[in-house]
Amino acid sequence: MKTYQELANTVIISTKKNRLLDYDDSLELVGTGRSAFAFRIKYSNKAIKIFFPDFIHVAKEEAEIYNTLQNISYFPTIYESGQNYIVMDFIEGRTLYDCINHGVSITTDHINEIDAALLTASNRGLNPSDIHLRNIIITPNQEIKLIDVARFRQTKDCTQWHDLKLVYHQLYLKRFFPKKIPTTMLNIMAFLYKKHLLPSYLSSSKIG
């Protein structure tokens, strides 16, 4: 089997528009973010995150933050990192975004567990930031996992999780509020928020 470094070297990303050109057959593409592609390493419980050429500096930052969070059950274990990659647990489950998109219930227990995860990170000297529904996962065992922690050391205050909870308590829990929202509607909400045409507690940039 190839080493993690060798697997990372098989991932070819175009420097123009960060298009994925090629990768090893033992990798399965499972996600595309703002700074990286995420792959599951087949026949294992591990994932490898490969950063775009313009974002390789984020790999070091995120690896250091994950190391700070080790042995906290809410965050994946990190196994190795390199110049442009991180190897960590592959987390089975649905993101909160997927839950809303497919009508899967998000409970108050889930929200309380997310609060506990963020408090634990704060107690490690971090400043949890950029918390949105795509980086919070509910596992098949109803456990909470958080990923994409690259902004957990920024110094400015981030209200994203606060705003999400406002949406949850003031709208989502209401009987009239739809528990299943199509992607198109979520994207429209995100666009309107970025144009400052929605109040902050309706922010789909927080939802997305």
mmCIF file of C-alpha atoms in Angstrom:
data_model
loop_
_atom_site.group_PDB
_atom_site.id
_atom_site.type_symbol
_atom_site.label_atom_id
_atom_site.label_comp_id
_atom_site.label_asym_id
_atom_site.label_seq_id
_atom_site.Cartn_x
_atom_site.Cartn_y
_atom_site.Cartn_z
ATOM 1 C CA MET A 1 0.000 0.000 0.000
ATOM 2 C CA LYS A 2 1.194 3.511 -0.761
ATOM 3 C CA THR A 3 2.264 5.785 2.074
ATOM 4 C CA TYR A 4 0.105 8.800 2.847
ATOM 5 C CA GLN A 5 2.681 11.039 1.209
ATOM 6 C CA GLU A 6 2.623 8.890 -1.918
ATOM 7 C CA LEU A 7 -1.175 9.009 -1.993
ATOM 8 C CA ALA A 8 -1.088 12.794 -1.640
ATOM 9 C CA ASN A 9 1.339 12.991 -4.553
ATOM 10 C CA THR A 10 -1.146 11.200 -6.834
ATOM 11 C CA VAL A 11 -3.697 14.010 -6.427
ATOM 12 C CA ILE A 12 -3.222 16.417 -9.322
ATOM 13 C CA ILE A 13 -4.955 19.797 -9.017
ATOM 14 C CA SER A 14 -4.951 22.407 -11.753
ATOM 15 C CA THR A 15 -3.624 25.774 -10.615
ATOM 16 C CA LYS A 16 -6.366 27.351 -12.725
ATOM 17 C CA LYS A 17 -9.710 27.245 -10.876
ATOM 18 C CA ASN A 18 -8.421 24.376 -8.672
ATOM 19 C CA ARG A 19 -9.836 21.652 -10.904
ATOM 20 C CA LEU A 20 -9.218 18.070 -9.812
ATOM 21 C CA LEU A 21 -7.376 16.326 -12.656
ATOM 22 C CA ASP A 22 -6.347 12.935 -11.282
ATOM 23 C CA TYR A 23 -5.967 10.822 -8.127
ATOM 24 C CA ASP A 24 -5.142 7.261 -7.094
ATOM 25 C CA ASP A 25 -7.707 4.480 -7.483
ATOM 26 C CA SER A 26 -7.514 3.800 -3.755
ATOM 27 C CA LEU A 27 -9.027 7.218 -3.045
ATOM 28 C CA GLU A 28 -12.725 8.121 -3.141
ATOM 29 C CA LEU A 29 -13.647 11.792 -3.478
ATOM 30 C CA VAL A 30 -16.116 12.646 -0.712
ATOM 31 C CA GLY A 31 -16.039 16.426 -0.517
ATOM 32 C CA THR A 32 -14.868 19.700 -2.027
ATOM 33 C CA GLY A 33 -14.356 22.772 0.124
ATOM 34 C CA ARG A 34 -13.080 26.293 -0.246
ATOM 35 C CA SER A 35 -9.461 25.241 0.215
ATOM 36 C CA ALA A 36 -9.200 21.467 -0.272
ATOM 37 C CA PHE A 37 -10.510 18.188 -1.640
ATOM 38 C CA ALA A 38 -11.406 15.447 0.845
ATOM 39 C CA PHE A 39 -10.985 11.758 0.000
ATOM 40 C CA ARG A 40 -11.799 8.591 1.834
ATOM 41 C CA ILE A 41 -8.967 6.098 1.711
ATOM 42 C CA LYS A 42 -10.782 2.995 0.479
ATOM 43 C CA TYR A 43 -10.960 -0.069 2.729
ATOM 44 C CA SER A 44 -10.028 2.030 5.755
ATOM 45 C CA ASN A 45 -11.598 4.353 8.308
ATOM 46 C CA LYS A 46 -9.322 7.228 7.339
ATOM 47 C CA ALA A 47 -9.668 10.302 5.161
ATOM 48 C CA ILE A 48 -7.022 12.445 3.506
ATOM 49 C CA LYS A 49 -7.552 16.135 2.897
ATOM 50 C CA ILE A 50 -5.531 17.589 0.016
ATOM 51 C CA PHE A 51 -5.210 21.375 -0.068
ATOM 52 C CA PHE A 52 -5.326 23.480 -3.219
ATOM 53 C CA PRO A 53 -1.952 24.886 -4.368
ATOM 54 C CA ASP A 54 -2.851 28.390 -3.170
ATOM 55 C CA PHE A 55 -3.944 27.098 0.236
ATOM 56 C CA ILE A 56 -1.121 24.797 1.320
ATOM 57 C CA HIS A 57 -0.341 27.195 4.177
ATOM 58 C CA VAL A 58 -3.735 26.219 5.632
ATOM 59 C CA ALA A 59 -2.620 22.572 5.894
ATOM 60 C CA LYS A 60 -0.007 23.408 8.549
ATOM 61 C CA GLU A 61 -2.401 25.658 10.462
ATOM 62 C CA GLU A 62 -5.211 23.113 10.496
ATOM 63 C CA ALA A 63 -2.888 20.235 11.441
ATOM 64 C CA GLU A 64 -1.601 22.215 14.432
ATOM 65 C CA ILE A 65 -5.156 22.963 15.561
ATOM 66 C CA TYR A 66 -6.205 19.317 15.229
ATOM 67 C CA ASN A 67 -3.180 18.339 17.316
ATOM 68 C CA THR A 68 -4.372 20.764 19.995
ATOM 69 C CA LEU A 69 -7.787 19.055 19.913
ATOM 70 C CA GLN A 70 -6.514 15.478 20.130
ATOM 71 C CA ASN A 71 -8.242 13.142 22.604
ATOM 72 C CA ILE A 72 -11.451 15.172 22.481
ATOM 73 C CA SER A 73 -14.181 12.859 21.212
ATOM 74 C CA TYR A 74 -15.954 15.619 19.274
ATOM 75 C CA PHE A 75 -13.053 16.001 16.830
ATOM 76 C CA PRO A 76 -11.365 13.479 14.500
ATOM 77 C CA THR A 77 -8.015 11.957 15.355
ATOM 78 C CA ILE A 78 -5.171 13.149 13.128
ATOM 79 C CA TYR A 79 -2.648 10.529 12.003
ATOM 80 C CA GLU A 80 -0.231 12.377 9.763
ATOM 81 C CA SER A 81 0.215 15.697 8.009
ATOM 82 C CA GLY A 82 2.455 17.022 5.269
ATOM 83 C CA GLN A 83 3.018 20.146 3.252
ATOM 84 C CA ASN A 84 -0.354 19.925 1.508
ATOM 85 C CA TYR A 85 -2.292 17.159 3.258
ATOM 86 C CA ILE A 86 -3.793 15.936 6.532
ATOM 87 C CA VAL A 87 -4.786 12.333 7.313
ATOM 88 C CA MET A 88 -7.552 11.900 9.891
ATOM 89 C CA ASP A 89 -10.550 9.790 10.855
ATOM 90 C CA PHE A 90 -13.223 9.390 8.202
ATOM 91 C CA ILE A 91 -16.468 10.411 9.890
ATOM 92 C CA GLU A 92 -19.625 8.569 8.838
ATOM 93 C CA GLY A 93 -22.846 10.506 9.119
ATOM 94 C CA ARG A 94 -24.827 13.510 7.901
ATOM 95 C CA THR A 95 -23.811 17.133 8.158
ATOM 96 C CA LEU A 96 -26.383 19.455 9.669
ATOM 97 C CA TYR A 97 -26.746 20.931 6.191
ATOM 98 C CA ASP A 98 -27.682 17.466 4.877
ATOM 99 C CA CYS A 99 -30.162 17.058 7.732
ATOM 100 C CA ILE A 100 -31.962 20.270 6.801
ATOM 101 C CA ASN A 101 -31.762 19.458 3.109
ATOM 102 C CA HIS A 102 -33.316 15.994 3.618
ATOM 103 C CA GLY A 103 -35.705 16.705 6.480
ATOM 104 C CA VAL A 104 -33.789 14.790 9.164
ATOM 105 C CA SER A 105 -34.552 16.112 12.651
ATOM 106 C CA ILE A 106 -31.940 18.103 14.571
ATOM 107 C CA THR A 107 -32.660 17.820 18.294
ATOM 108 C CA THR A 108 -31.899 20.074 21.233
ATOM 109 C CA ASP A 109 -29.556 17.348 22.480
ATOM 110 C CA HIS A 110 -27.535 17.755 19.281
ATOM 111 C CA ILE A 111 -27.352 21.517 19.827
ATOM 112 C CA ASN A 112 -26.252 21.052 23.435
ATOM 113 C CA GLU A 113 -23.540 18.614 22.362
ATOM 114 C CA ILE A 114 -22.229 21.112 19.807
ATOM 115 C CA ASP A 115 -22.089 23.729 22.571
ATOM 116 C CA ALA A 116 -20.094 21.281 24.683
ATOM 117 C CA ALA A 117 -17.679 20.584 21.806
ATOM 118 C CA LEU A 118 -17.032 24.282 21.229
ATOM 119 C CA LEU A 119 -16.576 24.933 24.944
ATOM 120 C CA THR A 120 -14.034 22.118 25.137
ATOM 121 C CA ALA A 121 -12.103 23.657 22.238
ATOM 122 C CA SER A 122 -12.201 27.058 23.949
ATOM 123 C CA ASN A 123 -10.794 25.463 27.094
ATOM 124 C CA ARG A 124 -7.810 24.346 25.005
ATOM 125 C CA GLY A 125 -7.067 28.012 24.236
ATOM 126 C CA LEU A 126 -8.774 28.106 20.837
ATOM 127 C CA ASN A 127 -11.401 30.489 19.452
ATOM 128 C CA PRO A 128 -13.901 28.317 17.524
ATOM 129 C CA SER A 129 -14.855 30.237 14.380
ATOM 130 C CA ASP A 130 -16.491 29.654 11.004
ATOM 131 C CA ILE A 131 -18.990 27.210 12.502
ATOM 132 C CA HIS A 132 -21.556 26.313 9.856
ATOM 133 C CA LEU A 133 -23.795 23.380 9.027
ATOM 134 C CA ARG A 134 -21.399 21.699 6.629
ATOM 135 C CA ASN A 135 -18.701 21.184 9.252
ATOM 136 C CA ILE A 136 -20.898 19.642 11.941
ATOM 137 C CA ILE A 137 -21.699 15.930 11.534
ATOM 138 C CA ILE A 138 -24.216 13.702 13.300
ATOM 139 C CA THR A 139 -22.944 10.113 13.210
ATOM 140 C CA PRO A 140 -25.207 7.036 12.909
ATOM 141 C CA ASN A 141 -24.802 6.689 16.704
ATOM 142 C CA GLN A 142 -26.119 10.257 17.161
ATOM 143 C CA GLU A 143 -22.713 11.551 18.200
ATOM 144 C CA ILE A 144 -21.530 15.026 17.233
ATOM 145 C CA LYS A 145 -18.292 15.510 15.292
ATOM 146 C CA LEU A 146 -16.774 18.795 14.111
ATOM 147 C CA ILE A 147 -14.376 19.121 11.185
ATOM 148 C CA ASP A 148 -12.649 21.929 9.232
ATOM 149 C CA VAL A 149 -11.075 23.732 12.176
ATOM 150 C CA ALA A 150 -8.585 25.931 10.301
ATOM 151 C CA ARG A 151 -10.098 29.152 11.678
ATOM 152 C CA PHE A 152 -10.126 28.083 15.337
ATOM 153 C CA ARG A 153 -7.156 30.352 16.141
ATOM 154 C CA GLN A 154 -8.409 33.573 14.621
ATOM 155 C CA THR A 155 -8.656 36.437 17.099
ATOM 156 C CA LYS A 156 -11.801 38.224 15.939
ATOM 157 C CA ASP A 157 -15.173 37.350 17.415
ATOM 158 C CA CYS A 158 -17.286 35.059 15.245
ATOM 159 C CA THR A 159 -21.063 35.008 15.742
ATOM 160 C CA GLN A 160 -21.880 32.182 13.337
ATOM 161 C CA TRP A 161 -22.755 29.560 15.936
ATOM 162 C CA HIS A 162 -24.673 32.127 17.985
ATOM 163 C CA ASP A 163 -26.686 33.054 14.875
ATOM 164 C CA LEU A 164 -27.318 29.418 14.025
ATOM 165 C CA LYS A 165 -28.732 28.795 17.486
ATOM 166 C CA LEU A 166 -31.009 31.806 17.108
ATOM 167 C CA VAL A 167 -32.344 30.318 13.881
ATOM 168 C CA TYR A 168 -32.780 26.976 15.604
ATOM 169 C CA HIS A 169 -34.634 28.257 18.668
ATOM 170 C CA GLN A 170 -36.611 31.105 17.086
ATOM 171 C CA LEU A 171 -37.577 29.398 13.828
ATOM 172 C CA TYR A 172 -36.574 25.750 13.385
ATOM 173 C CA LEU A 173 -38.366 24.541 16.536
ATOM 174 C CA LYS A 174 -41.595 26.250 15.520
ATOM 175 C CA ARG A 175 -44.279 23.954 14.158
ATOM 176 C CA PHE A 176 -44.759 26.064 11.025
ATOM 177 C CA PHE A 177 -41.087 26.055 10.065
ATOM 178 C CA PRO A 178 -40.258 23.553 7.281
ATOM 179 C CA LYS A 179 -37.855 20.864 8.446
ATOM 180 C CA LYS A 180 -36.826 20.112 4.852
ATOM 181 C CA ILE A 181 -35.410 22.976 2.792
ATOM 182 C CA PRO A 182 -34.212 22.469 -0.807
ATOM 183 C CA THR A 183 -30.681 23.407 -1.806
ATOM 184 C CA THR A 184 -31.934 26.147 -4.126
ATOM 185 C CA MET A 185 -33.677 27.929 -1.267
ATOM 186 C CA LEU A 186 -30.642 27.647 0.987
ATOM 187 C CA ASN A 187 -28.473 29.142 -1.747
ATOM 188 C CA ILE A 188 -30.923 32.018 -2.248
ATOM 189 C CA MET A 189 -30.850 32.736 1.476
ATOM 190 C CA ALA A 190 -27.051 32.721 1.410
ATOM 191 C CA PHE A 191 -27.007 35.186 -1.490
ATOM 192 C CA LEU A 192 -29.475 37.536 0.224
ATOM 193 C CA TYR A 193 -27.486 37.421 3.457
ATOM 194 C CA LYS A 194 -24.236 38.300 1.719
ATOM 195 C CA LYS A 195 -26.048 41.300 0.224
ATOM 196 C CA HIS A 196 -27.188 42.247 3.748
ATOM 197 C CA LEU A 197 -30.814 41.760 2.750
ATOM 198 C CA LEU A 198 -31.594 39.352 5.584
ATOM 199 C CA PRO A 199 -31.262 39.823 9.350
ATOM 200 C CA SER A 200 -28.249 37.994 10.758
ATOM 201 C CA TYR A 201 -30.298 35.314 12.484
ATOM 202 C CA LEU A 202 -31.649 34.202 9.087
ATOM 203 C CA SER A 203 -28.176 33.901 7.632
ATOM 204 C CA SER A 204 -27.865 30.968 5.270
ATOM 205 C CA SER A 205 -24.160 31.712 5.023
ATOM 206 C CA LYS A 206 -24.274 30.317 8.543
ATOM 207 C CA ILE A 207 -26.616 27.566 7.354
ATOM 208 C CA GLY A 208 -24.434 26.702 4.351
#
